[in-house]
Short mmCIF file of C-alpha atoms and ligand atoms in Angstrom, two decimals:
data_model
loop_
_atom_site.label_atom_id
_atom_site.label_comp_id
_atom_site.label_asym_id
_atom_site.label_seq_id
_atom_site.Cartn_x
_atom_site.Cartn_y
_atom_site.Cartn_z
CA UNK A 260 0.00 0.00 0.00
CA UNK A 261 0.86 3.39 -0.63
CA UNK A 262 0.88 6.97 1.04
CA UNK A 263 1.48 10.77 0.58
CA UNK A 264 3.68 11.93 3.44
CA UNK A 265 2.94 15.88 3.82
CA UNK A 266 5.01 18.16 5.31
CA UNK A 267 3.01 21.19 5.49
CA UNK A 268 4.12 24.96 5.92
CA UNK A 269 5.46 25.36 2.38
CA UNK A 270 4.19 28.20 0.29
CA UNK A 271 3.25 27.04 -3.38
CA UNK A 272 5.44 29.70 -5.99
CA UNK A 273 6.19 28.48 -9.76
CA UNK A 274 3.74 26.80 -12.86
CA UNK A 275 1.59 23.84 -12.98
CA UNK A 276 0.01 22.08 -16.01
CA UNK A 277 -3.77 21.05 -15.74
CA UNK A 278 -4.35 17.49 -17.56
CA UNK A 279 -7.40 16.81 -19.58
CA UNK A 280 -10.68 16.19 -18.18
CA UNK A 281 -11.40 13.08 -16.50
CA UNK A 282 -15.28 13.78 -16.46
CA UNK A 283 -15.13 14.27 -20.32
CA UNK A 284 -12.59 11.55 -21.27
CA UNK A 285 -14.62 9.11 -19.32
CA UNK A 286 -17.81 9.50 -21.82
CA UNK A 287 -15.45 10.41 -24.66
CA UNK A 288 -13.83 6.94 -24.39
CA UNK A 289 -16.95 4.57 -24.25
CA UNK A 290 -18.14 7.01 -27.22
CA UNK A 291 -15.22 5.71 -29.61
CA UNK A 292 -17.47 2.27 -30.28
CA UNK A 293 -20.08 4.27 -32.33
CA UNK A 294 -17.27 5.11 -35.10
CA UNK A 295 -17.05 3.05 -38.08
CA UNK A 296 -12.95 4.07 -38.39
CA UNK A 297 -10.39 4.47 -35.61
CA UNK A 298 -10.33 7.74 -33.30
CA UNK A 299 -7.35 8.95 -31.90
CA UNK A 300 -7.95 10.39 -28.63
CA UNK A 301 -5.50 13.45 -26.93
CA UNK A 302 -4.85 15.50 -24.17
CA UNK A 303 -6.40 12.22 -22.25
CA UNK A 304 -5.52 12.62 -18.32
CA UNK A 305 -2.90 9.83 -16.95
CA UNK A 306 -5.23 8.82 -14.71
CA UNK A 307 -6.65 5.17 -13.47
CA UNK A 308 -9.92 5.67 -14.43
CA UNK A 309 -9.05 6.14 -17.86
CA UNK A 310 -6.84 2.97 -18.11
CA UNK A 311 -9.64 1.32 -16.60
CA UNK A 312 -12.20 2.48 -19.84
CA UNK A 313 -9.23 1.17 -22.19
CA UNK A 314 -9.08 -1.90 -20.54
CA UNK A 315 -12.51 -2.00 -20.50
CA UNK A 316 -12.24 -1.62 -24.15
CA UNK A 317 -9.79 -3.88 -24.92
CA UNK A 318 -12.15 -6.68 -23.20
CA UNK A 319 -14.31 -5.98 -26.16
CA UNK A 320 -12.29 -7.16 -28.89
CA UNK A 321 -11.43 -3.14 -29.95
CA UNK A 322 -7.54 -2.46 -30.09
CA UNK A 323 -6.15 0.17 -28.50
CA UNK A 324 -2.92 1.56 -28.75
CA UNK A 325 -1.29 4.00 -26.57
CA UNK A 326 0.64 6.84 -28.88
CA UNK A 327 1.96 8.48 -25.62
CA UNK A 328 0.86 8.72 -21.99
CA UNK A 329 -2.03 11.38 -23.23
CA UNK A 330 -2.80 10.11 -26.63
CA UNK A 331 -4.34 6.77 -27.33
CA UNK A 332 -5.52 5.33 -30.68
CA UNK A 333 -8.88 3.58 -30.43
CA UNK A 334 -10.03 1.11 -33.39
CA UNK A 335 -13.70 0.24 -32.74
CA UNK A 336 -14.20 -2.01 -35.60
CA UNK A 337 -13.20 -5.12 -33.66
CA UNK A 338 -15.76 -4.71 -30.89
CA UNK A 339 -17.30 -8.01 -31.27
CA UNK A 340 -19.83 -7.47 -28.32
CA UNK A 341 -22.88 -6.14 -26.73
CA UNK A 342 -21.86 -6.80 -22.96
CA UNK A 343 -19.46 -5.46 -20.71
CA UNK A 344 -18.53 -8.27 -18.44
CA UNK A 345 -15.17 -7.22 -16.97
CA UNK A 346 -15.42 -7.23 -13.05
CA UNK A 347 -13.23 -4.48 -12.89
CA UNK A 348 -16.14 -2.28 -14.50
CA UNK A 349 -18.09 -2.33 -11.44
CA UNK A 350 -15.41 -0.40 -9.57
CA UNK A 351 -15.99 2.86 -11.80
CA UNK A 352 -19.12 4.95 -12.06
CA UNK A 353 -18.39 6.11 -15.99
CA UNK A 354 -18.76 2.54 -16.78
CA UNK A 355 -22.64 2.92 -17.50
CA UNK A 356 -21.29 5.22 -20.50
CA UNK A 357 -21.00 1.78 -22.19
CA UNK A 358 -25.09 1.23 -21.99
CA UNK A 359 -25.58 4.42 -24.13
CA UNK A 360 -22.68 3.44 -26.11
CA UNK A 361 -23.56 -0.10 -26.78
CA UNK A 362 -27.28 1.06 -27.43
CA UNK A 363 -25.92 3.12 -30.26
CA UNK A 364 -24.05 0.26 -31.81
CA UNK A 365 -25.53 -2.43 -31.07
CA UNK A 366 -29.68 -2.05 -30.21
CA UNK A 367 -28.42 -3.55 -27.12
CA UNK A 368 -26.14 -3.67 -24.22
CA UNK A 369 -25.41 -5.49 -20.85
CA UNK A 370 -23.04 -3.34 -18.46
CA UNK A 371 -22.63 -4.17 -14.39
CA UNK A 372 -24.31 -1.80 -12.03
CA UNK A 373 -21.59 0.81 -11.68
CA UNK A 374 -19.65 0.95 -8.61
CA UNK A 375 -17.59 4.99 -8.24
CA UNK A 376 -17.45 7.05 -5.11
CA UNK A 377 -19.68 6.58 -2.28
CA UNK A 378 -21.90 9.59 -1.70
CA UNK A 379 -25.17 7.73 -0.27
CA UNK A 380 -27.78 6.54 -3.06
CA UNK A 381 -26.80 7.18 -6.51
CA UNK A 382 -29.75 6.26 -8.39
CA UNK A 383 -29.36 5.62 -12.88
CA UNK A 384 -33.64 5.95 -13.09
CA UNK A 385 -33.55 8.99 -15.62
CA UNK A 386 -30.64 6.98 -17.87
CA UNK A 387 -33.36 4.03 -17.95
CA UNK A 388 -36.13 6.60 -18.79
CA UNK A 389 -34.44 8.40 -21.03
CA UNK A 390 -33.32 4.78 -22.82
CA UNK A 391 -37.57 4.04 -22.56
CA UNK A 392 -38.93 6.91 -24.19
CA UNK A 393 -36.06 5.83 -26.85
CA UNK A 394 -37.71 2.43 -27.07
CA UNK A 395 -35.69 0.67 -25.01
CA UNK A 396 -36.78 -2.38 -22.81
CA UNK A 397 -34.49 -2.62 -19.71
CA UNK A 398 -34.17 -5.18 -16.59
CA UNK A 399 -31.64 -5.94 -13.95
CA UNK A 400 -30.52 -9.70 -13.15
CA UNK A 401 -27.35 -10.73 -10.98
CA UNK A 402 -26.07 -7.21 -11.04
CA UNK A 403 -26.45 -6.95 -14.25
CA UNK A 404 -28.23 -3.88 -16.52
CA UNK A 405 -29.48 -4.93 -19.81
CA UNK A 406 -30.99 -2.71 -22.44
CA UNK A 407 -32.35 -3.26 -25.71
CA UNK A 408 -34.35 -1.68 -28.09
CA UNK A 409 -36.57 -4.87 -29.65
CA UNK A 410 -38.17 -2.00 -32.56
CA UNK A 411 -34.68 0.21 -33.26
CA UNK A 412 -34.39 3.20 -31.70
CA UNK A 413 -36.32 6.31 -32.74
CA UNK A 414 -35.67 9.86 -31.36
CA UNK A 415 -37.91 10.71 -28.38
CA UNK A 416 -38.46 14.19 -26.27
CA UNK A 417 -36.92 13.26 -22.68
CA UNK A 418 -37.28 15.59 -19.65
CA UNK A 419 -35.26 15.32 -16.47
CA UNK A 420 -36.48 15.04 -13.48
CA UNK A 421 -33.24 16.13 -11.59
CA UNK A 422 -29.99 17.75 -13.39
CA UNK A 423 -27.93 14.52 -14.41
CA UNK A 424 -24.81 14.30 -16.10
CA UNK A 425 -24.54 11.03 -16.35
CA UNK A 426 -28.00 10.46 -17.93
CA UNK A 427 -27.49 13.64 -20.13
CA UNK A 428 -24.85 12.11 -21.60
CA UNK A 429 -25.77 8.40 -21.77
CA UNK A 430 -29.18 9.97 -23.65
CA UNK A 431 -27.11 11.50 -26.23
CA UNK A 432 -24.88 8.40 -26.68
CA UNK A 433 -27.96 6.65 -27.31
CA UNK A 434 -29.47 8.99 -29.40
CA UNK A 435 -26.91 10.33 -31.81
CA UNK A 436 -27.46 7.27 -34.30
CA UNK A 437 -31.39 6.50 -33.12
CA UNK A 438 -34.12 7.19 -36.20
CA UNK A 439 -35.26 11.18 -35.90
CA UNK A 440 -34.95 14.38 -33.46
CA UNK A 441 -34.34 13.25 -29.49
CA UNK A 442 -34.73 16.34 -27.15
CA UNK A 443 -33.19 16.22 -23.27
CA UNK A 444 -34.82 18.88 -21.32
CA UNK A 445 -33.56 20.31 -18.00
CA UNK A 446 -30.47 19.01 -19.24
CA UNK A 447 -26.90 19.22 -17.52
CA UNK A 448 -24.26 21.78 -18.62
CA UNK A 449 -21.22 21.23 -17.56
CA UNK A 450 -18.01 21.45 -19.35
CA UNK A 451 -17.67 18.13 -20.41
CA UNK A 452 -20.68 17.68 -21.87
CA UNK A 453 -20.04 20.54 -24.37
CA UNK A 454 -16.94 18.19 -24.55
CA UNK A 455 -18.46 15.06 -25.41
CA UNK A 456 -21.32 16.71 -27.74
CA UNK A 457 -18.03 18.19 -29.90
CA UNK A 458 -16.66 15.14 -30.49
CA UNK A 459 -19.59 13.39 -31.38
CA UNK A 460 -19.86 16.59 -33.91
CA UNK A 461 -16.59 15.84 -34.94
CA UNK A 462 -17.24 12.38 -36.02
CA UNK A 463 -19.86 13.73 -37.61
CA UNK A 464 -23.44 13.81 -35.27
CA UNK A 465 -25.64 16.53 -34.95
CA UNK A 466 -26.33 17.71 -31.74
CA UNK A 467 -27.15 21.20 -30.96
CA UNK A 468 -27.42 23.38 -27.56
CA UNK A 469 -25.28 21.38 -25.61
CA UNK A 470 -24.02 23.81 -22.61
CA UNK A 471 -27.71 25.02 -22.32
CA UNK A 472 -30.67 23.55 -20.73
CA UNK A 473 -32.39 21.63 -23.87
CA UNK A 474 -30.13 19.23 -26.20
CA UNK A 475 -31.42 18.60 -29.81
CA UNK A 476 -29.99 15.35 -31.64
CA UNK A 477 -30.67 14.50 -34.86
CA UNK A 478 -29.97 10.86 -35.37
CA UNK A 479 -27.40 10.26 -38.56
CA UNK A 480 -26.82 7.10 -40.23
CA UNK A 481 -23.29 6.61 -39.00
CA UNK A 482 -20.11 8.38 -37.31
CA UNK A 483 -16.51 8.42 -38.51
CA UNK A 484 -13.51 8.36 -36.43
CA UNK A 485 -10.77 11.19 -36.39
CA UNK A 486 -8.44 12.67 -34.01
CA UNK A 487 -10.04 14.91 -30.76
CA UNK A 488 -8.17 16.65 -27.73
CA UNK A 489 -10.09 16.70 -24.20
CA UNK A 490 -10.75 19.94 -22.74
CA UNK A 491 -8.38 20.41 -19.29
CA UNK A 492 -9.84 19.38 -16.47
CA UNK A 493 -12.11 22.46 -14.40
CA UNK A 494 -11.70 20.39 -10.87
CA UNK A 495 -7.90 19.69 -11.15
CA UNK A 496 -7.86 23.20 -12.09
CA UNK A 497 -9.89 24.28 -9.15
CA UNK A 498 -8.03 21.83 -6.56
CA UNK A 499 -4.96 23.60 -7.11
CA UNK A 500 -6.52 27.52 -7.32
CA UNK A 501 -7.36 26.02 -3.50
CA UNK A 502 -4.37 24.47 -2.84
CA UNK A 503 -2.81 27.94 -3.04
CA UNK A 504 -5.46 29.53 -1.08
CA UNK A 505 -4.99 27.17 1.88
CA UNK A 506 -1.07 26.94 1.83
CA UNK A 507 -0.20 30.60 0.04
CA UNK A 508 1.70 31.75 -2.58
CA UNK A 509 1.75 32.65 -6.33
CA UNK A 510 0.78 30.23 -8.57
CA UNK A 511 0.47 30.39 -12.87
CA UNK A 512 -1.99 27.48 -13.18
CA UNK A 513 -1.48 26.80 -17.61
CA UNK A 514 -3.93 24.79 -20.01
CA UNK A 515 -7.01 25.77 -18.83
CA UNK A 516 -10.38 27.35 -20.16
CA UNK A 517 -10.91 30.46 -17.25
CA UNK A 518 -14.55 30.43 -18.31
CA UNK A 519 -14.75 27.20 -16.51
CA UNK A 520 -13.04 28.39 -13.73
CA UNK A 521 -15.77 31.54 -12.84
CA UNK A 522 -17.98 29.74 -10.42
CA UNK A 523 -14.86 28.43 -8.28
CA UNK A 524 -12.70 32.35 -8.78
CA UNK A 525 -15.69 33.94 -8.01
CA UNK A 526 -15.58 32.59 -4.25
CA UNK A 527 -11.82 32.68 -4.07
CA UNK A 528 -12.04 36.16 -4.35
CA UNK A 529 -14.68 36.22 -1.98
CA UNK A 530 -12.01 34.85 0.39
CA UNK A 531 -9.32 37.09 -0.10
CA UNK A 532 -7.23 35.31 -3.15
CA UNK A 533 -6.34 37.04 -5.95
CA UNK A 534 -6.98 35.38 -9.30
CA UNK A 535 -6.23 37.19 -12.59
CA UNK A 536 -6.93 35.40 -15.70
CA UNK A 537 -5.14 34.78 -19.01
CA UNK A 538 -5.77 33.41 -22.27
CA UNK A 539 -5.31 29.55 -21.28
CA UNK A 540 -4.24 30.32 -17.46
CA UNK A 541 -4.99 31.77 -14.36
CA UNK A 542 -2.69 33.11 -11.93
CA UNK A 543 -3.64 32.63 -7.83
CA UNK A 544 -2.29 34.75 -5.19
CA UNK A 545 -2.63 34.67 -1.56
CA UNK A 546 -0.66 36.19 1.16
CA UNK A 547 -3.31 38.30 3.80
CA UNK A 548 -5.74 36.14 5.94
CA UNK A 549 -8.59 34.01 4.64
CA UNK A 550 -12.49 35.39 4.61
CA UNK A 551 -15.03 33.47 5.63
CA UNK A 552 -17.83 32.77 3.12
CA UNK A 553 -21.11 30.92 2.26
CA UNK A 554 -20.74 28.32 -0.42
CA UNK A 555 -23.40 26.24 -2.24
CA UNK A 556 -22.76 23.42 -4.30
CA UNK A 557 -25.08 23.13 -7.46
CA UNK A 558 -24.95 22.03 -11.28
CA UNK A 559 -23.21 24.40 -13.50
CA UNK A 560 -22.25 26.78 -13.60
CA UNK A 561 -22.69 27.28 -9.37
CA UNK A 562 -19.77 26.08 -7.69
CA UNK A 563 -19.43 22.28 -8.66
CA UNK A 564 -19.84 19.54 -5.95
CA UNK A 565 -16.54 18.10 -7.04
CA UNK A 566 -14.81 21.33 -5.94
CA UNK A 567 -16.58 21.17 -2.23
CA UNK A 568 -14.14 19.24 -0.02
CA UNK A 569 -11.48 21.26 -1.31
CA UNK A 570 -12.98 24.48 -0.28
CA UNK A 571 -14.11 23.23 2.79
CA UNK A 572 -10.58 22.83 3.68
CA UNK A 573 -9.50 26.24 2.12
CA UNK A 574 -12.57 27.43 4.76
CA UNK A 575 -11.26 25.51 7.55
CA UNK A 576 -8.46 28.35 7.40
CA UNK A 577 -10.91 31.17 7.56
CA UNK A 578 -11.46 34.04 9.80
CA UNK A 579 -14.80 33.46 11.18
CA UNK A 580 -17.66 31.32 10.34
CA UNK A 581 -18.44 29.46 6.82
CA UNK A 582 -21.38 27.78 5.88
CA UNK A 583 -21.10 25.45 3.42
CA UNK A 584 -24.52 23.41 1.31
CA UNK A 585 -24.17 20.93 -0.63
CA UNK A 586 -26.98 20.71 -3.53
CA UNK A 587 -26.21 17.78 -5.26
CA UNK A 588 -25.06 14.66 -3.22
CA UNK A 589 -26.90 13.21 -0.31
CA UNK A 590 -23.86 11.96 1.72
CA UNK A 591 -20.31 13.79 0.52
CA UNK A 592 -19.22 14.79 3.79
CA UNK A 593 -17.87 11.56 4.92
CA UNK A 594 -14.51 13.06 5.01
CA UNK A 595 -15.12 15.43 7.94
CA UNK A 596 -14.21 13.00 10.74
CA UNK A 597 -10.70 13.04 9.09
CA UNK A 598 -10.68 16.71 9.00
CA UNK A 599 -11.40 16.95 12.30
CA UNK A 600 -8.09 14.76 13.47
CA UNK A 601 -6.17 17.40 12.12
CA UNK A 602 -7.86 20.08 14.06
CA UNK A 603 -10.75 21.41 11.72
CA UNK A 604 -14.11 22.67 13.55
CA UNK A 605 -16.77 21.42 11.56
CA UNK A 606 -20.63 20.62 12.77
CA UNK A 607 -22.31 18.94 9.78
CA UNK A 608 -26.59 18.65 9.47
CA UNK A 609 -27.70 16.56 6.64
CA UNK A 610 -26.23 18.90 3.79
CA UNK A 611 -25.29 21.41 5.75
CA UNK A 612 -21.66 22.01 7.53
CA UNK A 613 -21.27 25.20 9.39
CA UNK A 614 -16.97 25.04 9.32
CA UNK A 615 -15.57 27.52 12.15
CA UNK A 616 -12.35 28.87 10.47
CA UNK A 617 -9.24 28.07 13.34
CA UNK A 618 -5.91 29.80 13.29
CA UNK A 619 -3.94 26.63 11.74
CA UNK A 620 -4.50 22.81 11.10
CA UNK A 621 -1.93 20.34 12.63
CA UNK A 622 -0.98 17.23 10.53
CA UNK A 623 -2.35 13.53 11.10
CA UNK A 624 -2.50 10.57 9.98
CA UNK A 625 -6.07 10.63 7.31
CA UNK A 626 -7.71 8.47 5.04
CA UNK A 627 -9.27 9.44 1.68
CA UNK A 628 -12.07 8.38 1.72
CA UNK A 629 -13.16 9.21 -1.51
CA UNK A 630 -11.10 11.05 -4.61
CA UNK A 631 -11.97 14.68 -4.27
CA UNK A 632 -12.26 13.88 -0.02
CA UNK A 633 -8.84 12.57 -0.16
CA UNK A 634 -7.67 15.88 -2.85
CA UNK A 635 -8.82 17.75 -0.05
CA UNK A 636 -6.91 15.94 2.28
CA UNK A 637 -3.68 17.40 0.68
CA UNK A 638 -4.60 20.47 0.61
CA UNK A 639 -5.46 20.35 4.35
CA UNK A 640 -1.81 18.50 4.59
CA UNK A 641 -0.26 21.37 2.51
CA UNK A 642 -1.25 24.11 4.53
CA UNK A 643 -1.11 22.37 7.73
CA UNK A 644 1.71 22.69 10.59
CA UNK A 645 3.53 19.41 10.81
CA UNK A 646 3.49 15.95 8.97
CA UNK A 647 -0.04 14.87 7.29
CA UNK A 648 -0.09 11.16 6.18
CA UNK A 649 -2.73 10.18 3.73
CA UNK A 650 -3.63 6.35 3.18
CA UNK A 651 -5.84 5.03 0.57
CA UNK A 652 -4.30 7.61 -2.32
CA UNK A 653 -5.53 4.70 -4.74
CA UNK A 654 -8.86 7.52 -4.64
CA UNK A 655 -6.69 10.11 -5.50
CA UNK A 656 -5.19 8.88 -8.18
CA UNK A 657 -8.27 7.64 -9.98
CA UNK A 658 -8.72 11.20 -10.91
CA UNK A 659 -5.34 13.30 -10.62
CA UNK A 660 -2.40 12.91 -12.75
CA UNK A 661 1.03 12.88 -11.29
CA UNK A 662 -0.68 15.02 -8.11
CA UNK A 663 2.68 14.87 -5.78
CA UNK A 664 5.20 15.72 -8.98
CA UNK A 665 3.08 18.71 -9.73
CA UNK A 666 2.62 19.53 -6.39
CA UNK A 667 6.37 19.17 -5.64
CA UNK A 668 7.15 21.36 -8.70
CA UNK A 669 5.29 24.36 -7.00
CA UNK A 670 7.83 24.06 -3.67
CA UNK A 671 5.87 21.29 -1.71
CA UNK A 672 7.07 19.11 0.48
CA UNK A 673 5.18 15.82 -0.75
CA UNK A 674 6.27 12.37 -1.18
CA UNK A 675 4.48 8.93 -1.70
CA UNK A 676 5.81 6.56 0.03
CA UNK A 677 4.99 2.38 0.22
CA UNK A 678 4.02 1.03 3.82
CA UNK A 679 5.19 -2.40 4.72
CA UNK A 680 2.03 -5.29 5.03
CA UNK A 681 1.83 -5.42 8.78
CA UNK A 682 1.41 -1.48 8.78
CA UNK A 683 -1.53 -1.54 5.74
CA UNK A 684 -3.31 -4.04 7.59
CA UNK A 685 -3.58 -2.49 10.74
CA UNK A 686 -4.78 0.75 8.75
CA UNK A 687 -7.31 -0.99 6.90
CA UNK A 688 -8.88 -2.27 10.00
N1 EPU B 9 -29.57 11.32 -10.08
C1 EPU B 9 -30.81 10.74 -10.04
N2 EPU B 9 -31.12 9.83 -11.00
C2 EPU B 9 -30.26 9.48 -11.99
C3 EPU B 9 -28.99 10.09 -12.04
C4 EPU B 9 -28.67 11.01 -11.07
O1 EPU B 9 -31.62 11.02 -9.15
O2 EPU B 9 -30.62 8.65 -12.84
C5 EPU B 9 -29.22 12.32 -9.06
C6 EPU B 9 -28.03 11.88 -8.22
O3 EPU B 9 -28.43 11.08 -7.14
C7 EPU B 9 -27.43 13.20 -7.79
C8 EPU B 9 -27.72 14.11 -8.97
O4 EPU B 9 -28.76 13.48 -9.72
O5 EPU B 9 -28.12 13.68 -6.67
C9 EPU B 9 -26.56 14.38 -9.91
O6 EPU B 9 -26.01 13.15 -10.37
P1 EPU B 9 -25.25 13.06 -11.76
O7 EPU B 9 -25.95 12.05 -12.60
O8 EPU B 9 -25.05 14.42 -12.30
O9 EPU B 9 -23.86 12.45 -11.33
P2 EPU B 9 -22.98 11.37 -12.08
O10 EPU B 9 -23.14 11.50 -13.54
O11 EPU B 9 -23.16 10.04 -11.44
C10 EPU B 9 -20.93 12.93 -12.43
C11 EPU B 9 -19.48 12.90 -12.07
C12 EPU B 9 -19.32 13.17 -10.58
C13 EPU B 9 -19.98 14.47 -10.20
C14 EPU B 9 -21.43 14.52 -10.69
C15 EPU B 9 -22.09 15.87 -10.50
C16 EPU B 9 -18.58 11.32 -13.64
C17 EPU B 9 -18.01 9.97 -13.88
N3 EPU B 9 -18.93 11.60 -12.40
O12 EPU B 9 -21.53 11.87 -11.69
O13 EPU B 9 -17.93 13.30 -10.41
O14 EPU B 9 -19.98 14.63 -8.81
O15 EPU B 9 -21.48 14.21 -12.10
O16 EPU B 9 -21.39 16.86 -11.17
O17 EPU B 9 -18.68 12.13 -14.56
C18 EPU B 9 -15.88 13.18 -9.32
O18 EPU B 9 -15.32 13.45 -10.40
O19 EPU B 9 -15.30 13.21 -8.21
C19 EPU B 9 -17.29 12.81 -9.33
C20 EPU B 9 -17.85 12.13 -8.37
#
């Protein structure tokens, strides 16, 4: 087992690189079966979760070649199957991309019940309904989803009854090579489904008003491959703008889309950090005391759920009292117990945590519990007096590329390091 050993005090100065989106490669990939010609995919993050997908992919008879670590060439035409029966697809959440996926192809998939980060329930009913009104049939047997659509699929008007992403974008999988118009209502908007609905574009769909609340697909008779770079990643991004508002210092933050960026600068500011954006970067500065603030998670563009652990620790640091919400998820505070061991003052009510800022955090020994819980966890670490040791980083790294080298490269003092047996087993009791 591995750990990140923190040794917190360390101002951040210098330039990091944001990798691509993992919430957009994780559709993009599954999305490569609905070509009729190979895709080459870049600016893909170095990340588990997307060697999982390939692997995933591979299972299926398509080959896959890596170019580099960020670019991987995809051939489809091999995929010689409607099911996904690797176990190790049950461990990730963007798994279920596969049922829209396969749909497309094949009238018909089989995918495990996806497995991802624990936040309390997290239901797939509007994927299924949006699949119905396509003219789907669907059941569930041994932990198994199947879909299939016994007539073809024809384009439907869907509306949601929460804001998905996941469903938005499984719907539009589905839909881009159904028979006539599909429109998604109350749709999602985030970044990365802009993302996915350009490269489906690319290989030649037509979807329109993706980034607003009502998606139009026109079904086509087929999609080509072609080459496609992934927008950077908005959280990675974020995590570090808080990184540097937790431990200080001056930061150039490069390959990333500021417009992205507003919902989590906006509140920085709020707080005392200065953030001046640039064409493809943003520079974070922070020197003077923290402000308290009130921050609300919601779809975007509000301040994204995936960012809320990491200001929560940023707030932990405050002068005064913070109250944070959090709109989407019914359980993502699960990581406030470990806060608490390193001195944080947090009271949390269902979805509310009122965080009383305290002078300075003292380092511990944590566990992520969960990938942006356990991003948070550094940052905590980072600005922190004394050693933080984080267990469980296999969370972390799902999701962040190379998180202690960039870290390190911006004056931290961060190391993984691999604990004997004896100790992992004691920790994992
Ligand atoms: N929901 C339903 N029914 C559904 C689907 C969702 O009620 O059929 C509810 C959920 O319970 C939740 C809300 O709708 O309360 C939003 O869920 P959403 O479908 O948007 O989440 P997701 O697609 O499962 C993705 C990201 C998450 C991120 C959420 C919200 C991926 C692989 N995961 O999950 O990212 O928190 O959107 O933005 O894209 C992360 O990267 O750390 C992460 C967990």
């Amino acid at each position: 087992m591995e750990k990140y050993v923190i040794k917190g005090g360390c101002r951040l100065t210098g330039e990091v690189n944001i990798s691509g989106a993992k919430n957009a490669a994780v559709a993009i990939i599954p999305a490569t079966i609905l070509a009729d010609s190979p895709c080459r995919l870049e600016n893909l993050p170095d990340i588990s979760d997307v060697k999982t997908l390939t692997y995933i992919l591979e299972s299926m008879g398509a080959k896959v070649e890596y170019l580099d670590r960020h670019t991987v060439e995809i051939d489809p035409r091999t995929v010689d199957t409607d099911t996904v029966s690797a176990d190790i697809a049950r461990r990730i959440r963007a798994s279920y991309y596969f049922l829209g996926a396969l749909l497309g192809r094949c009238r018909k998939a089989v995918v495990p019940m996806p497995g991802g980060c624990n936040f309390g329930i997290r239901p797939i009913d509007q994927h299924l309904k949006g699949f119905a009104a396509l003219g789907c049939d669907y059941s569930l047997d041994n932990g198994m989803i199947s879909v299939s659509a016994p007539q073809d699929l024809h384009g439907a008007s869907v509306y949601m009854d929460v804001v998905t992403v996941g469903a938005t974008m499984n719907i539009m999988l589905a839909a881009v090579l159904a028979d006539g118009m599909t429109i998604i209502e109350n749709a999602a908007k985030e970044p990365h489904i802009v993302d996915l609905a350009n490269f489906l574009n690319s290989m030649g769909a037509n979807i329109m008003g993706a980034g607003t609340d009502v998606i139009k697909i026109r079904g086509v008779k087929q999609l080509r491959g072609g080459a496609y770079s992934i927008i950077p990643d908005q959280i990675e991004a974020g995590t570090y703008m808080a990184a540097v508002a937790a431990a200080g210092g001056d930061v150039l933050i490069q390959n990333v889309i500021p417009k992205h960026l507003d919902c989590i600068t906006a509140k920085l500011v709020e707080m005392g950090v200065e953030v001046e954006e640039l064409d493809d970067a943003v520079r974070v500065r922070r020197s003077g005391p923290i402000s308290r603030t009130n921050v609300k998670t919601m779809p975007y563009p509000g301040f994204p759920t995936d960012m809320q652990p990491q200001i929560a620790a940023v707030l932990c640091l405050a002068q005064g009292t913070s109250v944070l919400t959090e709109g989407v998820w019914d359980n993502r505070y699960r990581y406030v117990d470990e806060f608490r061991r390193m001195g944080a003052q947090i009271q949390v009510d269902g979805k509310i945590a009122v965080i009383e800022g305290v002078e300075s955090l003292t380092g511990a020994k944590v566990q992520a519990c969960d990938l942006r819980a356990g991003a948070a966890m550094v940052i905590a670490g980072l600005a922190a007096q004394g050693t933080t040791e984080i267990s469980c980083i296999h969370h972390i790294e799902r999701g962040y590329e190379n998180l202690v080298g960039k870290l390190a490269g911006v004056g931290a003092d961060i190391r993984t390091i691999t604990v004997p047996d004896e100790d992992a087993k004691s920790q994992a009791g």
